[in-house]
XYZ file of C-alpha atoms in Angstrom:
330
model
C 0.000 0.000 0.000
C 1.068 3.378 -0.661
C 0.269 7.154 0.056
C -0.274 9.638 -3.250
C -0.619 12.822 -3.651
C -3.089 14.469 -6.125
C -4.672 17.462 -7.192
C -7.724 18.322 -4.894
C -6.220 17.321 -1.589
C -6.327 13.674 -1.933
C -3.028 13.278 0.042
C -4.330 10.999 2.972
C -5.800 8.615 0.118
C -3.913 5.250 0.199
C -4.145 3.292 -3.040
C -3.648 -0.686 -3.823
C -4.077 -3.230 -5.898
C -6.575 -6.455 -5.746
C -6.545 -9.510 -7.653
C -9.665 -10.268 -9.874
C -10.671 -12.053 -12.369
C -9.253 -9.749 -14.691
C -5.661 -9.423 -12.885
C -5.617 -6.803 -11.055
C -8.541 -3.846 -9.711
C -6.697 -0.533 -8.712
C -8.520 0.531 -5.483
C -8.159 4.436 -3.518
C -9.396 4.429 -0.417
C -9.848 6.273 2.496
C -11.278 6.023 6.183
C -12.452 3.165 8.498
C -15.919 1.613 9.154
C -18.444 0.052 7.061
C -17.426 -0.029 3.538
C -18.640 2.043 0.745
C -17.601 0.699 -2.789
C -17.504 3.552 -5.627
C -18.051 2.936 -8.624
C -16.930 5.438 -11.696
C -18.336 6.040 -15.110
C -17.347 6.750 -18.798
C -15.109 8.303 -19.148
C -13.271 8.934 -15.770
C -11.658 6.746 -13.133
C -11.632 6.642 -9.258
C -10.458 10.201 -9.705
C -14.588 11.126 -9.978
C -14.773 10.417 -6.476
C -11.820 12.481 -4.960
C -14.564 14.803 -2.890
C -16.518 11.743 -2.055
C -13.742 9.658 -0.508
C -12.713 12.308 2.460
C -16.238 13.179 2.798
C -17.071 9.546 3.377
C -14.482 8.684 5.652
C -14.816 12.297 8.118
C -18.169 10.828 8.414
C -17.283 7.306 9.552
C -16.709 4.985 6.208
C -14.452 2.923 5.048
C -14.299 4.367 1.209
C -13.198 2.772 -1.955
C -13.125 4.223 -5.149
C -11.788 1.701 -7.796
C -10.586 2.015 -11.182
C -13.493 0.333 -13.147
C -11.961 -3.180 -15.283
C -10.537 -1.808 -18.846
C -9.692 1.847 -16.594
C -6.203 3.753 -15.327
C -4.639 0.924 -13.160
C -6.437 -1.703 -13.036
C -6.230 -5.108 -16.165
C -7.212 -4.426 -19.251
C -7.989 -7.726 -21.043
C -7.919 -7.975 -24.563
C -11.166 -9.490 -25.826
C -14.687 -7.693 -25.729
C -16.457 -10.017 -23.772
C -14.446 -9.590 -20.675
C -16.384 -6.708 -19.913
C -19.672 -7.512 -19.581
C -21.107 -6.971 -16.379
C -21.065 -10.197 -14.697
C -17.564 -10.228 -15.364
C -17.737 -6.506 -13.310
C -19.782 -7.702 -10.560
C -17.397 -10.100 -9.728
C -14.586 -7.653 -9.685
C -16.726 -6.045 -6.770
C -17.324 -8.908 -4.909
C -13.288 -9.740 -5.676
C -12.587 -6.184 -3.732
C -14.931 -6.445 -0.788
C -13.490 -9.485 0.225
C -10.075 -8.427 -0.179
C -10.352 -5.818 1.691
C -11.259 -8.083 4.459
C -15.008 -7.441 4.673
C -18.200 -9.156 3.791
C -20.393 -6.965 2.770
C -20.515 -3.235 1.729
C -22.907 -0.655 0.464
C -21.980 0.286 -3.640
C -22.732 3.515 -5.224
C -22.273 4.115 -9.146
C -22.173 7.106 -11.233
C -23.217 6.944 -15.098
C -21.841 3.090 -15.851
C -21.331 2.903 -12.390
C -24.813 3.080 -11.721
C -25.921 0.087 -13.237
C -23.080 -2.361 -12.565
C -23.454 -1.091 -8.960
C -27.270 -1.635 -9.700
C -26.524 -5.073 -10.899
C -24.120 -6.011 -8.305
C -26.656 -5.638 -5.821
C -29.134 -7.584 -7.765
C -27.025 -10.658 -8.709
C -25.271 -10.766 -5.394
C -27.663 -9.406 -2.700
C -25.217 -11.464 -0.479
C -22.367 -8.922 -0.412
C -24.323 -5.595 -1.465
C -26.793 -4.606 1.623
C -27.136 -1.317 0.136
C -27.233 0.380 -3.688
C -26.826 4.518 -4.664
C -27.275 5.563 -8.067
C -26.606 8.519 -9.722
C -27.323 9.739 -12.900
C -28.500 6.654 -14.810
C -31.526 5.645 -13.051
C -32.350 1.718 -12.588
C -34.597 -0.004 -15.003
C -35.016 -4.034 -14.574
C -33.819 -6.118 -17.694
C -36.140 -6.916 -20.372
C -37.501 -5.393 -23.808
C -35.766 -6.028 -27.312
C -31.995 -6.628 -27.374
C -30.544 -2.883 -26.170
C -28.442 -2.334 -29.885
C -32.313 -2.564 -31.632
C -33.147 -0.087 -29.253
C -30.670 2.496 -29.757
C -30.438 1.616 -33.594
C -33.773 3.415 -33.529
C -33.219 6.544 -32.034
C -31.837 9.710 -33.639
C -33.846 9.192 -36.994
C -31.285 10.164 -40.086
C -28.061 10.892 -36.829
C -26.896 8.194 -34.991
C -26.902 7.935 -31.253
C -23.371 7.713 -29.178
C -23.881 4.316 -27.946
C -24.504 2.799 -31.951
C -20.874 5.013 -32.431
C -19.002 2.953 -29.595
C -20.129 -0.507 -31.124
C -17.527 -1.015 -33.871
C -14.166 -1.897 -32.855
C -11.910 0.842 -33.247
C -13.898 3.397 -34.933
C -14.676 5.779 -31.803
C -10.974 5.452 -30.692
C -9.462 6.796 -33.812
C -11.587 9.579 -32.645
C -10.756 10.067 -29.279
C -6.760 9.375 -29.355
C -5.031 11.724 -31.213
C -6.064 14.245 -28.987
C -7.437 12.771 -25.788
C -7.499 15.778 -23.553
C -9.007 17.975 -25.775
C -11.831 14.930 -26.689
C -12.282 14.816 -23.072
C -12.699 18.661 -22.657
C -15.020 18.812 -24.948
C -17.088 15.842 -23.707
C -16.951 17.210 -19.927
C -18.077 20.702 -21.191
C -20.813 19.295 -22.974
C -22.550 17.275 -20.590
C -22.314 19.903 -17.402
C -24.866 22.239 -16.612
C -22.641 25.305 -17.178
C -21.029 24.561 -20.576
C -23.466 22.375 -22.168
C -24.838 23.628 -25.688
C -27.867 25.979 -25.435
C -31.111 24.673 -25.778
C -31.795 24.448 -29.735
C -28.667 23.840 -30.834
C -27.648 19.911 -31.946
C -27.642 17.216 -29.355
C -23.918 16.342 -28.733
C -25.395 12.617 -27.655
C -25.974 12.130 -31.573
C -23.646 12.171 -34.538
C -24.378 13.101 -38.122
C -23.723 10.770 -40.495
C -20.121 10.330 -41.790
C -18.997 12.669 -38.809
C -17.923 12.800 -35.416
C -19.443 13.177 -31.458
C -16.889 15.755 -30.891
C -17.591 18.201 -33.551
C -21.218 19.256 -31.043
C -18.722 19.280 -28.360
C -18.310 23.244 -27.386
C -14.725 24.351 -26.979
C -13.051 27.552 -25.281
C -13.667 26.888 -21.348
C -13.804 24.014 -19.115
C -16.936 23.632 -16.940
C -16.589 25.498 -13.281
C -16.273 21.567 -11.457
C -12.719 21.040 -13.353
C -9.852 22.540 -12.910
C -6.967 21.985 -15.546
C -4.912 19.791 -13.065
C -8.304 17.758 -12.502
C -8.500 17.954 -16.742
C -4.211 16.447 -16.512
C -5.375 13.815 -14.244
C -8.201 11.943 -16.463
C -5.935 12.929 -19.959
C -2.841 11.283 -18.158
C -4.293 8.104 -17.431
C -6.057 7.831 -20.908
C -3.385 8.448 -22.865
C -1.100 5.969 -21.080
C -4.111 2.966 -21.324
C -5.953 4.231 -25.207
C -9.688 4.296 -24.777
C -10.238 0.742 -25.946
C -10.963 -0.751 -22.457
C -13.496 1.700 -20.976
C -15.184 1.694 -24.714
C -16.156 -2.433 -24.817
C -18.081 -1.722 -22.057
C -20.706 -0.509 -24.084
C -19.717 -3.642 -26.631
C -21.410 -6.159 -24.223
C -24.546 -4.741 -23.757
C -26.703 -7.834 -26.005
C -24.356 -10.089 -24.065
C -25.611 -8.635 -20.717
C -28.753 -8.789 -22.122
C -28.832 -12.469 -22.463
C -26.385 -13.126 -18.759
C -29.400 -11.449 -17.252
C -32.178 -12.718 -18.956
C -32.993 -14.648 -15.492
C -33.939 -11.273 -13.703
C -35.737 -10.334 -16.571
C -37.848 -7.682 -14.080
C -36.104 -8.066 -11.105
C -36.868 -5.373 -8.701
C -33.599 -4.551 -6.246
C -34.905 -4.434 -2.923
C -32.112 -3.620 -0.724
C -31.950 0.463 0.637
C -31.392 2.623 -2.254
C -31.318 6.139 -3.223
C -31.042 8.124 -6.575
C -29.137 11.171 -7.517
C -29.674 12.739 -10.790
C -29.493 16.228 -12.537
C -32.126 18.229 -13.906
C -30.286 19.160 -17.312
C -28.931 15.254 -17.734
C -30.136 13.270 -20.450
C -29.341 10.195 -18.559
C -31.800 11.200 -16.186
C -34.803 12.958 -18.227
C -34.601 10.304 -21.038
C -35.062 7.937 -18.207
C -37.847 9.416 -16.648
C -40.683 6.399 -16.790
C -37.613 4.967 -14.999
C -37.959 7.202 -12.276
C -41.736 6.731 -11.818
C -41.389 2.936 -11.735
C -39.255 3.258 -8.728
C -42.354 1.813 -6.628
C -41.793 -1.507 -8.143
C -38.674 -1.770 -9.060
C -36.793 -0.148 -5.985
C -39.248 -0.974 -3.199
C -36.406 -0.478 -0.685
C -35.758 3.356 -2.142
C -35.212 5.789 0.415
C -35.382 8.950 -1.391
C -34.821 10.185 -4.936
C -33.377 13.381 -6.119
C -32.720 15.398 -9.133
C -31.019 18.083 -8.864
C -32.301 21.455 -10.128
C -29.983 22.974 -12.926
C -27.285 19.825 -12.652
C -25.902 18.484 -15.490
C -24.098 14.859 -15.750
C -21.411 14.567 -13.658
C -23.145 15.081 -10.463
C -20.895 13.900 -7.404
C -18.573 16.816 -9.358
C -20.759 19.362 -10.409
C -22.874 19.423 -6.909
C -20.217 17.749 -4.438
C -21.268 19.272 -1.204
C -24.884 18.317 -2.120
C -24.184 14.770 -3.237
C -21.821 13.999 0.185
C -24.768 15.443 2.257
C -27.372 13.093 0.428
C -24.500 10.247 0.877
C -23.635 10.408 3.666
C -27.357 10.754 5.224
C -28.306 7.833 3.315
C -25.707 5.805 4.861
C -26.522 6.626 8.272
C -30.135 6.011 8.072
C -29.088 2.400 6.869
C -27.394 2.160 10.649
């Protein structure tokens, strides 16, 4: 184990790696107590939870943020199918035990949210408790998800169709990762994000690119350009390939999980979205099906005038919501 140092006073934060499935899981933690697994998103690392982890751990948690299978430290394997999200549940379960414990509560943010979502579904066992931000929860089932997002966006393609083929979104993204990744942060946060009207930076026109919507000429208030170093760093050393075939496994997911095929999660739960996030307004019968399919939910929120990366954009609201969550599970 080992002390780092990194921008946004992580310097108490003590960092490790766990053997999985995969090889290795990178893991930054922080605290002692009950254990709170974090889970990041696309396209970030453990990093997304540097105001989290202290937060956590001044209020009595054991905190671990991990580098996401395919992400910064932790293995990369080489084919696609080593990233579908049984193979990321068991990475989980792989860290909670090594860290000695046997059960902990998971939180996800954007493809966190729904392998933390899924973690507690398939193994109840080890996850008492779920969070979810951004993305909310919506049981398994309908047509296979690529027919599904084959048929949005009319004569444009949505992102998610973009990501499918091998290769083509990375010969995007890598010759200039920190300015992709600019552009992308910009245009999903609540200050930055293109005005109402103009063309949805979700979408691409045919024959072009997702970054040419992305706006350019300031980064959103949340990141600073020694935040903007830390994400570029780690993506340039890894390429994007690993964090990309997550979204190449979602018809093999699909057919993994066809035995919870509407499967509520009843364990204690809360939601944390943003009022100006797709992930969250496009998901809104999501939101009113909580009843059913998070009977356990404690509270859900949405943030007024939030964009995407909530737990960044809103950090002082998201540890308060956190962190009272937690305790009420006590």
């Amino acid at each position: 184990m080992s002390t780092s140092t990194t921008p946004a006073s992580t310097e108490k934060i003590t960092h490790r790696m766990i053997l999985s499935t995969s090889g290795r899981i990178h893991v930054a933690e922080q605290g002692s107590g009950p254990l709170v697994l974090l889970v990041h998103g696309f396209p970030e690392s453990w990093y997304s939870w540097r105001h989290q982890l202290p937060a956590l751990a001044a209020a009595g948690y054991r905190a671990a943020a991990i580098d996401v299978r395919g992400y910064g430290r932790s293995s990369k394997p080489a084919e696609v199918a080593a990233y579908r999200m049984l193979e990321l549940v068991e990475d989980n379960v792989a860290v909670v035990r090594a860290l000695g414990e046997r059960t902990a509560a998971i939180v996800g943010h954007d493809w966190g949210s729904p392998i933390a979502a899924n973690s507690a579904l398939v193994r109840p066992d080890v996850f008492r408790a779920v969070g979810l931000l951004s993305v909310p929860y919506a049981p398994r089932g309908g047509p296979r998800p690529s027919e599904i997002f084959a048929r949005m966006g009319g004569e444009e393609e949505f992102y998610i169709s973009y990501f499918q083929e091998y290769g083509r979104a990375e010969a995007e993204i890598e010759p200039d990762v920190r300015g992709w990744l600019a552009g992308l942060y910009a245009a999903l946060s609540a200050d930055t994000m293109p005005p109402a009207g103009a063309p949805d930076p979700h979408f691409v026109s045919r024959g072009g690119r997702l970054r040419d919507r992305f706006p350019t000429g300031r980064l959103p208030a949340w990141l600073s350009e020694d935040d903007l170093d830390v994400y570029a760093g780690e993506f340039e050393r890894t390429g994007m390939t690993g964090a990309l075939n997550r979204y190449r496994n979602m018809d093999r997911d699909w057919e993994d999980l066809a035995r919870f095929d509407g499967a509520p999660i009843t364990q204690p739960s809360l939601f944390i979205g943003g009022s100006l996030d797709a992930s969250t307004t496009w998901m809104a019968d999501a939101l009113k099906a909580y009843p059913t399919t998070l009977p356990g939910l404690a509270s859900s929120h949405v943030l007024e005038g939030c964009g995407h990366w909530v737990q960044q954009e809103r950090r002082e609201e998201v540890n308060e919501l956190l962190t009272g969550w937690l305790a009420s599970q006590s």
